[in-house]
């Protein structure tokens, strides 16, 4: 019974520390789940950036090699070739899509977690609490 008084508080303190560390500690399940959510968001954003990159590369290739595309962009800027005439329609803004997006910026969100020192402190406090409860409420021992 004497050992039980010392072993149980140690066990309870270790158990509290283990549960807190495993669930809400710096590498616990809840912060890791939140980091996994952030990873999927960043992966989705990265995939959209790859699509934007391919679209911009295609436009760049057309602008550097395709004479028809070059002439369309030149006409939009007001240039014309020799012997060519342009008719501009009032109120018509057709032609080139100049709205090129570079993607959406993401700000990283760090998960909330309980610090390692706090988990250890709660474990020590729980162990001391159980020890003092055993000390004061030990069955079979009478106090004066």
Short mmCIF file of N, CA and C in Angstrom, two decimals:
data_model
loop_
_atom_site.label_atom_id
_atom_site.label_comp_id
_atom_site.label_asym_id
_atom_site.label_seq_id
_atom_site.Cartn_x
_atom_site.Cartn_y
_atom_site.Cartn_z
N UNK A 1 0.82 -1.19 0.00
CA UNK A 1 0.00 0.00 0.00
C UNK A 1 0.87 1.25 0.00
N UNK A 2 2.05 1.13 0.59
CA UNK A 2 2.94 2.28 0.65
C UNK A 2 3.46 2.65 -0.74
N UNK A 3 3.79 1.64 -1.52
CA UNK A 3 4.26 1.91 -2.89
C UNK A 3 3.14 2.46 -3.76
N UNK A 4 1.95 1.98 -3.52
CA UNK A 4 0.79 2.41 -4.29
C UNK A 4 0.61 3.93 -4.16
N UNK A 5 0.92 4.45 -2.98
CA UNK A 5 0.78 5.88 -2.72
C UNK A 5 1.75 6.69 -3.58
N UNK A 6 2.87 6.12 -3.96
CA UNK A 6 3.87 6.83 -4.76
C UNK A 6 3.77 6.50 -6.25
N UNK A 7 3.36 5.29 -6.56
CA UNK A 7 3.31 4.87 -7.96
C UNK A 7 2.10 5.46 -8.67
N UNK A 8 0.95 5.48 -8.01
CA UNK A 8 -0.27 5.98 -8.65
C UNK A 8 -0.16 7.46 -9.04
N UNK A 9 0.34 8.35 -8.19
CA UNK A 9 0.49 9.75 -8.63
C UNK A 9 1.44 9.88 -9.82
N UNK A 10 2.52 9.11 -9.81
CA UNK A 10 3.44 9.14 -10.95
C UNK A 10 2.72 8.67 -12.22
N UNK A 11 1.94 7.61 -12.10
CA UNK A 11 1.20 7.08 -13.24
C UNK A 11 0.17 8.11 -13.74
N UNK A 12 -0.56 8.73 -12.83
CA UNK A 12 -1.59 9.71 -13.22
C UNK A 12 -0.94 10.92 -13.88
N UNK A 13 0.17 11.40 -13.32
CA UNK A 13 0.86 12.53 -13.93
C UNK A 13 1.36 12.22 -15.33
N UNK A 14 1.92 11.02 -15.49
CA UNK A 14 2.40 10.60 -16.81
C UNK A 14 1.24 10.43 -17.78
N UNK A 15 0.14 9.90 -17.29
CA UNK A 15 -1.05 9.72 -18.14
C UNK A 15 -1.61 11.05 -18.61
N UNK A 16 -1.71 12.02 -17.71
CA UNK A 16 -2.22 13.35 -18.08
C UNK A 16 -1.29 14.01 -19.09
N UNK A 17 0.01 13.93 -18.84
CA UNK A 17 0.97 14.49 -19.79
C UNK A 17 0.86 13.81 -21.16
N UNK A 18 0.76 12.49 -21.16
CA UNK A 18 0.66 11.76 -22.42
C UNK A 18 -0.58 12.10 -23.20
N UNK A 19 -1.71 12.19 -22.51
CA UNK A 19 -2.97 12.51 -23.20
C UNK A 19 -2.93 13.93 -23.76
N UNK A 20 -2.46 14.88 -22.96
CA UNK A 20 -2.38 16.26 -23.45
C UNK A 20 -1.40 16.39 -24.60
N UNK A 21 -0.26 15.75 -24.48
CA UNK A 21 0.75 15.83 -25.53
C UNK A 21 0.26 15.17 -26.82
N UNK A 22 -0.44 14.05 -26.68
CA UNK A 22 -0.93 13.32 -27.86
C UNK A 22 -2.08 14.04 -28.55
N UNK A 23 -2.90 14.76 -27.77
CA UNK A 23 -4.08 15.38 -28.39
C UNK A 23 -3.84 16.83 -28.80
N UNK A 24 -3.36 17.68 -27.88
CA UNK A 24 -3.24 19.11 -28.19
C UNK A 24 -1.82 19.63 -28.05
N UNK A 25 -0.84 18.76 -27.94
CA UNK A 25 0.55 19.18 -27.85
C UNK A 25 1.05 19.69 -29.19
N UNK A 26 2.31 20.11 -29.26
CA UNK A 26 2.84 20.65 -30.51
C UNK A 26 2.78 19.68 -31.68
N UNK A 27 2.90 18.39 -31.42
CA UNK A 27 2.79 17.38 -32.48
C UNK A 27 1.59 16.48 -32.24
N UNK A 28 0.56 17.03 -31.63
CA UNK A 28 -0.63 16.26 -31.31
C UNK A 28 -1.53 16.06 -32.51
N UNK A 29 -2.59 15.33 -32.28
CA UNK A 29 -3.52 14.98 -33.36
C UNK A 29 -4.28 16.20 -33.89
N UNK A 30 -4.75 17.06 -33.01
CA UNK A 30 -5.54 18.22 -33.45
C UNK A 30 -4.70 19.22 -34.25
N UNK A 31 -3.50 19.62 -33.79
CA UNK A 31 -2.69 20.52 -34.63
C UNK A 31 -2.26 19.87 -35.95
N UNK A 32 -1.99 18.59 -35.94
CA UNK A 32 -1.60 17.92 -37.19
C UNK A 32 -2.77 17.87 -38.18
N UNK A 33 -3.98 17.70 -37.67
CA UNK A 33 -5.15 17.72 -38.56
C UNK A 33 -5.32 19.10 -39.19
N UNK A 34 -5.09 20.13 -38.41
CA UNK A 34 -5.19 21.49 -38.96
C UNK A 34 -4.09 21.76 -39.98
N UNK A 35 -2.91 21.22 -39.73
CA UNK A 35 -1.83 21.36 -40.72
C UNK A 35 -2.15 20.60 -42.00
N UNK A 36 -2.82 19.46 -41.87
CA UNK A 36 -3.22 18.70 -43.07
C UNK A 36 -4.25 19.49 -43.89
N UNK A 37 -5.16 20.19 -43.20
CA UNK A 37 -6.12 21.05 -43.91
C UNK A 37 -5.39 22.15 -44.67
N UNK A 38 -4.42 22.77 -44.02
CA UNK A 38 -3.63 23.82 -44.68
C UNK A 38 -2.88 23.26 -45.88
N UNK A 39 -2.41 22.03 -45.77
CA UNK A 39 -1.68 21.41 -46.88
C UNK A 39 -2.59 21.21 -48.08
N UNK A 40 -3.84 20.78 -47.86
CA UNK A 40 -4.76 20.60 -48.99
C UNK A 40 -5.10 21.94 -49.63
N UNK A 41 -5.25 22.99 -48.82
CA UNK A 41 -5.54 24.31 -49.37
C UNK A 41 -4.37 24.80 -50.22
N UNK A 42 -3.16 24.63 -49.72
CA UNK A 42 -1.97 25.07 -50.46
C UNK A 42 -1.78 24.23 -51.71
N UNK A 43 -2.07 22.93 -51.64
CA UNK A 43 -1.94 22.08 -52.83
C UNK A 43 -2.94 22.49 -53.91
N UNK A 44 -4.17 22.83 -53.50
CA UNK A 44 -5.15 23.32 -54.47
C UNK A 44 -4.73 24.63 -55.11
N UNK A 45 -4.17 25.52 -54.31
CA UNK A 45 -3.68 26.79 -54.84
C UNK A 45 -2.52 26.57 -55.79
N UNK A 46 -1.64 25.63 -55.46
CA UNK A 46 -0.51 25.32 -56.32
C UNK A 46 -0.97 24.76 -57.67
N UNK A 47 -2.01 23.92 -57.63
CA UNK A 47 -2.55 23.38 -58.88
C UNK A 47 -3.13 24.50 -59.75
N UNK A 48 -3.81 25.46 -59.13
CA UNK A 48 -4.36 26.58 -59.93
C UNK A 48 -3.23 27.45 -60.47
N UNK A 49 -2.13 27.57 -59.74
CA UNK A 49 -0.99 28.33 -60.25
C UNK A 49 -0.35 27.64 -61.45
N UNK A 50 -0.32 26.31 -61.44
CA UNK A 50 0.20 25.59 -62.60
C UNK A 50 -0.68 25.81 -63.83
N UNK A 51 -2.01 25.88 -63.64
CA UNK A 51 -2.92 26.15 -64.76
C UNK A 51 -2.68 27.55 -65.30
N UNK A 52 -2.52 28.52 -64.41
CA UNK A 52 -2.24 29.90 -64.83
C UNK A 52 -0.91 29.96 -65.58
N UNK A 53 0.07 29.23 -65.10
CA UNK A 53 1.39 29.21 -65.75
C UNK A 53 1.29 28.67 -67.17
N UNK A 54 0.54 27.58 -67.35
CA UNK A 54 0.38 27.01 -68.69
C UNK A 54 -0.34 27.99 -69.62
N UNK A 55 -1.36 28.69 -69.10
CA UNK A 55 -2.08 29.67 -69.92
C UNK A 55 -1.15 30.82 -70.32
N UNK A 56 -0.35 31.31 -69.39
CA UNK A 56 0.57 32.40 -69.71
C UNK A 56 1.67 31.95 -70.67
N UNK A 57 2.14 30.71 -70.52
CA UNK A 57 3.13 30.19 -71.47
C UNK A 57 2.56 30.08 -72.88
N UNK A 58 1.29 29.65 -72.98
CA UNK A 58 0.65 29.57 -74.30
C UNK A 58 0.51 30.95 -74.92
N UNK A 59 0.13 31.94 -74.11
CA UNK A 59 0.01 33.31 -74.64
C UNK A 59 1.38 33.83 -75.08
N UNK A 60 2.40 33.53 -74.31
CA UNK A 60 3.76 33.98 -74.65
C UNK A 60 4.23 33.34 -75.94
N UNK A 61 3.97 32.05 -76.11
CA UNK A 61 4.35 31.37 -77.36
C UNK A 61 3.62 31.98 -78.55
N UNK A 62 2.32 32.27 -78.38
CA UNK A 62 1.56 32.90 -79.47
C UNK A 62 2.08 34.28 -79.79
N UNK A 63 2.44 35.05 -78.78
CA UNK A 63 2.95 36.39 -79.02
C UNK A 63 4.34 36.39 -79.64
N UNK A 64 5.10 35.36 -79.42
CA UNK A 64 6.45 35.34 -79.98
C UNK A 64 6.53 34.65 -81.33
N UNK A 65 5.51 33.87 -81.73
CA UNK A 65 5.63 33.12 -82.97
C UNK A 65 4.46 33.28 -83.94
N UNK A 66 3.26 33.51 -83.46
CA UNK A 66 2.08 33.54 -84.32
C UNK A 66 1.85 34.95 -84.87
N UNK A 67 1.97 35.15 -86.19
CA UNK A 67 1.80 36.50 -86.75
C UNK A 67 0.39 37.04 -86.58
N UNK A 68 -0.62 36.17 -86.60
CA UNK A 68 -1.99 36.64 -86.44
C UNK A 68 -2.22 37.20 -85.02
N UNK A 69 -1.70 36.53 -84.04
CA UNK A 69 -1.83 37.01 -82.66
C UNK A 69 -1.08 38.32 -82.48
N UNK A 70 0.08 38.42 -83.06
CA UNK A 70 0.86 39.65 -82.96
C UNK A 70 0.10 40.81 -83.61
N UNK A 71 -0.54 40.56 -84.75
CA UNK A 71 -1.29 41.63 -85.41
C UNK A 71 -2.53 42.03 -84.61
N UNK A 72 -3.18 41.07 -83.95
CA UNK A 72 -4.35 41.40 -83.12
C UNK A 72 -3.93 42.29 -81.96
N UNK A 73 -2.84 41.93 -81.28
CA UNK A 73 -2.35 42.76 -80.19
C UNK A 73 -1.91 44.14 -80.70
N UNK A 74 -1.27 44.18 -81.85
CA UNK A 74 -0.85 45.46 -82.42
C UNK A 74 -2.07 46.32 -82.76
N UNK A 75 -3.13 45.72 -83.29
CA UNK A 75 -4.35 46.48 -83.60
C UNK A 75 -4.98 47.02 -82.32
N UNK A 76 -4.95 46.24 -81.25
CA UNK A 76 -5.50 46.72 -79.98
C UNK A 76 -4.73 47.93 -79.47
N UNK A 77 -3.43 47.97 -79.76
CA UNK A 77 -2.62 49.10 -79.31
C UNK A 77 -2.67 50.28 -80.28
N UNK A 78 -3.35 50.11 -81.43
CA UNK A 78 -3.51 51.20 -82.37
C UNK A 78 -2.56 51.17 -83.55
N UNK A 79 -1.78 50.14 -83.71
CA UNK A 79 -0.87 50.03 -84.84
C UNK A 79 -1.58 49.35 -86.00
N UNK A 80 -1.21 49.80 -87.20
CA UNK A 80 -1.76 49.16 -88.40
C UNK A 80 -0.62 48.95 -89.39
N UNK A 81 -0.81 47.96 -90.27
CA UNK A 81 0.20 47.69 -91.30
C UNK A 81 -0.03 48.62 -92.49
N UNK A 82 0.96 48.66 -93.41
CA UNK A 82 0.82 49.53 -94.58
C UNK A 82 -0.33 49.04 -95.45
N UNK A 83 -1.15 49.95 -95.86
CA UNK A 83 -2.26 49.64 -96.73
C UNK A 83 -3.44 49.01 -95.99
N UNK A 84 -3.43 49.03 -94.71
CA UNK A 84 -4.49 48.41 -93.94
C UNK A 84 -5.34 49.52 -93.32
N UNK A 85 -6.64 49.26 -93.23
CA UNK A 85 -7.56 50.22 -92.63
C UNK A 85 -8.34 49.53 -91.52
N UNK A 86 -8.55 50.25 -90.46
CA UNK A 86 -9.29 49.71 -89.33
C UNK A 86 -10.60 50.46 -89.15
N UNK A 87 -11.59 49.71 -88.72
CA UNK A 87 -12.86 50.32 -88.37
C UNK A 87 -13.06 50.09 -86.88
N UNK A 88 -13.15 51.17 -86.13
CA UNK A 88 -13.36 51.05 -84.69
C UNK A 88 -14.82 51.34 -84.40
N UNK A 89 -15.43 50.43 -83.67
CA UNK A 89 -16.84 50.57 -83.31
C UNK A 89 -16.94 51.28 -81.97
N UNK A 90 -17.84 52.23 -81.88
CA UNK A 90 -18.02 52.98 -80.64
C UNK A 90 -18.75 52.09 -79.63
N UNK A 91 -18.23 52.05 -78.40
CA UNK A 91 -18.87 51.28 -77.34
C UNK A 91 -18.56 49.79 -77.38
N UNK A 92 -17.71 49.37 -78.29
CA UNK A 92 -17.37 47.96 -78.40
C UNK A 92 -15.95 47.76 -77.85
N UNK A 93 -15.86 46.94 -76.84
CA UNK A 93 -14.55 46.70 -76.25
C UNK A 93 -14.20 45.22 -76.37
N UNK A 94 -14.23 44.72 -77.54
CA UNK A 94 -13.91 43.31 -77.77
C UNK A 94 -12.42 43.13 -77.91
N UNK A 95 -12.04 41.93 -78.21
CA UNK A 95 -10.64 41.70 -78.48
C UNK A 95 -9.94 40.91 -77.41
N UNK A 96 -8.86 41.46 -76.94
CA UNK A 96 -7.93 40.74 -76.08
C UNK A 96 -8.39 40.78 -74.62
N UNK A 97 -8.26 39.66 -73.97
CA UNK A 97 -8.53 39.59 -72.55
C UNK A 97 -7.26 40.02 -71.81
N UNK A 98 -7.31 41.21 -71.23
CA UNK A 98 -6.12 41.74 -70.56
C UNK A 98 -6.13 41.46 -69.05
N UNK A 99 -7.15 40.80 -68.57
CA UNK A 99 -7.22 40.49 -67.14
C UNK A 99 -6.47 39.19 -66.88
N UNK A 100 -5.22 39.34 -66.55
CA UNK A 100 -4.40 38.17 -66.25
C UNK A 100 -4.17 38.12 -64.75
N UNK A 101 -4.57 37.02 -64.16
CA UNK A 101 -4.42 36.88 -62.71
C UNK A 101 -3.15 36.10 -62.41
N UNK A 102 -2.49 36.50 -61.37
CA UNK A 102 -1.28 35.81 -60.95
C UNK A 102 -1.55 34.83 -59.83
N UNK A 103 -2.80 34.54 -59.54
CA UNK A 103 -3.14 33.63 -58.46
C UNK A 103 -3.63 34.40 -57.25
N UNK A 104 -4.08 33.66 -56.26
CA UNK A 104 -4.55 34.30 -55.04
C UNK A 104 -3.50 34.11 -53.94
N UNK A 105 -3.21 35.17 -53.22
CA UNK A 105 -2.21 35.02 -52.14
C UNK A 105 -2.81 34.28 -50.95
N UNK A 106 -2.01 33.43 -50.35
CA UNK A 106 -2.42 32.70 -49.17
C UNK A 106 -1.57 33.12 -47.99
N UNK A 107 -2.21 33.30 -46.87
CA UNK A 107 -1.46 33.58 -45.65
C UNK A 107 -1.50 32.32 -44.79
N UNK A 108 -0.35 31.87 -44.35
CA UNK A 108 -0.35 30.64 -43.55
C UNK A 108 -0.99 30.87 -42.19
N UNK A 109 -1.78 29.90 -41.77
CA UNK A 109 -2.44 29.96 -40.48
C UNK A 109 -1.82 28.87 -39.60
N UNK A 110 -1.13 29.29 -38.56
CA UNK A 110 -0.52 28.33 -37.66
C UNK A 110 -1.58 27.74 -36.74
N UNK A 111 -1.52 26.44 -36.49
CA UNK A 111 -2.51 25.84 -35.61
C UNK A 111 -2.26 26.20 -34.15
N UNK A 112 -3.32 26.25 -33.38
CA UNK A 112 -3.19 26.50 -31.95
C UNK A 112 -2.84 25.19 -31.27
N UNK A 113 -1.89 25.25 -30.36
CA UNK A 113 -1.50 24.05 -29.63
C UNK A 113 -1.06 24.45 -28.24
N UNK A 114 -1.02 23.46 -27.38
CA UNK A 114 -0.55 23.64 -26.02
C UNK A 114 0.94 23.37 -25.99
N UNK A 115 1.70 24.26 -25.41
CA UNK A 115 3.15 24.10 -25.39
C UNK A 115 3.57 22.87 -24.60
N UNK A 116 4.75 22.38 -24.93
CA UNK A 116 5.27 21.17 -24.26
C UNK A 116 5.44 21.41 -22.77
N UNK A 117 5.93 22.57 -22.41
CA UNK A 117 6.12 22.88 -20.98
C UNK A 117 4.81 22.92 -20.24
N UNK A 118 3.73 23.36 -20.92
CA UNK A 118 2.42 23.42 -20.30
C UNK A 118 1.85 22.01 -20.10
N UNK A 119 2.06 21.13 -21.07
CA UNK A 119 1.62 19.74 -20.92
C UNK A 119 2.35 19.08 -19.75
N UNK A 120 3.65 19.32 -19.64
CA UNK A 120 4.41 18.75 -18.53
C UNK A 120 3.95 19.34 -17.19
N UNK A 121 3.67 20.64 -17.19
CA UNK A 121 3.21 21.27 -15.95
C UNK A 121 1.89 20.67 -15.49
N UNK A 122 0.95 20.48 -16.41
CA UNK A 122 -0.33 19.87 -16.06
C UNK A 122 -0.13 18.44 -15.56
N UNK A 123 0.80 17.71 -16.15
CA UNK A 123 1.09 16.36 -15.68
C UNK A 123 1.65 16.35 -14.27
N UNK A 124 2.57 17.27 -13.97
CA UNK A 124 3.15 17.36 -12.63
C UNK A 124 2.09 17.78 -11.62
N UNK A 125 1.26 18.74 -12.01
CA UNK A 125 0.19 19.20 -11.10
C UNK A 125 -0.79 18.07 -10.81
N UNK A 126 -1.15 17.30 -11.84
CA UNK A 126 -2.08 16.18 -11.62
C UNK A 126 -1.45 15.13 -10.72
N UNK A 127 -0.17 14.84 -10.91
CA UNK A 127 0.51 13.87 -10.04
C UNK A 127 0.58 14.34 -8.60
N UNK A 128 0.91 15.62 -8.40
CA UNK A 128 0.97 16.16 -7.05
C UNK A 128 -0.41 16.18 -6.39
N UNK A 129 -1.44 16.48 -7.17
CA UNK A 129 -2.80 16.50 -6.65
C UNK A 129 -3.20 15.12 -6.16
N UNK A 130 -2.93 14.09 -6.96
CA UNK A 130 -3.26 12.72 -6.56
C UNK A 130 -2.43 12.32 -5.34
N UNK A 131 -1.17 12.72 -5.29
CA UNK A 131 -0.33 12.39 -4.14
C UNK A 131 -0.90 13.00 -2.86
N UNK A 132 -1.26 14.28 -2.90
CA UNK A 132 -1.79 14.93 -1.71
C UNK A 132 -3.17 14.41 -1.33
N UNK A 133 -3.97 14.03 -2.32
CA UNK A 133 -5.26 13.42 -2.01
C UNK A 133 -5.06 12.09 -1.30
N UNK A 134 -4.09 11.30 -1.73
CA UNK A 134 -3.78 10.05 -1.04
C UNK A 134 -3.23 10.31 0.35
N UNK A 135 -2.43 11.32 0.48
CA UNK A 135 -1.82 11.63 1.77
C UNK A 135 -2.87 12.02 2.80
N UNK A 136 -3.85 12.83 2.38
CA UNK A 136 -4.86 13.29 3.33
C UNK A 136 -6.03 12.33 3.49
N UNK A 137 -6.35 11.59 2.47
CA UNK A 137 -7.52 10.70 2.54
C UNK A 137 -7.13 9.24 2.47
N UNK A 138 -5.99 8.89 3.01
CA UNK A 138 -5.51 7.50 3.00
C UNK A 138 -6.42 6.66 3.91
N UNK A 139 -6.99 5.58 3.40
CA UNK A 139 -7.86 4.77 4.26
C UNK A 139 -7.04 4.03 5.32
N UNK A 140 -7.60 3.92 6.51
CA UNK A 140 -6.96 3.17 7.58
C UNK A 140 -6.00 3.98 8.42
N UNK A 141 -5.78 5.22 8.06
CA UNK A 141 -4.86 6.05 8.82
C UNK A 141 -5.66 7.16 9.49
N UNK A 142 -5.48 7.33 10.76
CA UNK A 142 -6.23 8.34 11.49
C UNK A 142 -5.36 9.53 11.80
N UNK A 143 -5.89 10.70 11.61
CA UNK A 143 -5.18 11.94 11.83
C UNK A 143 -5.67 12.58 13.13
N UNK A 144 -4.80 13.30 13.79
CA UNK A 144 -5.16 14.00 15.02
C UNK A 144 -5.49 15.44 14.74
#
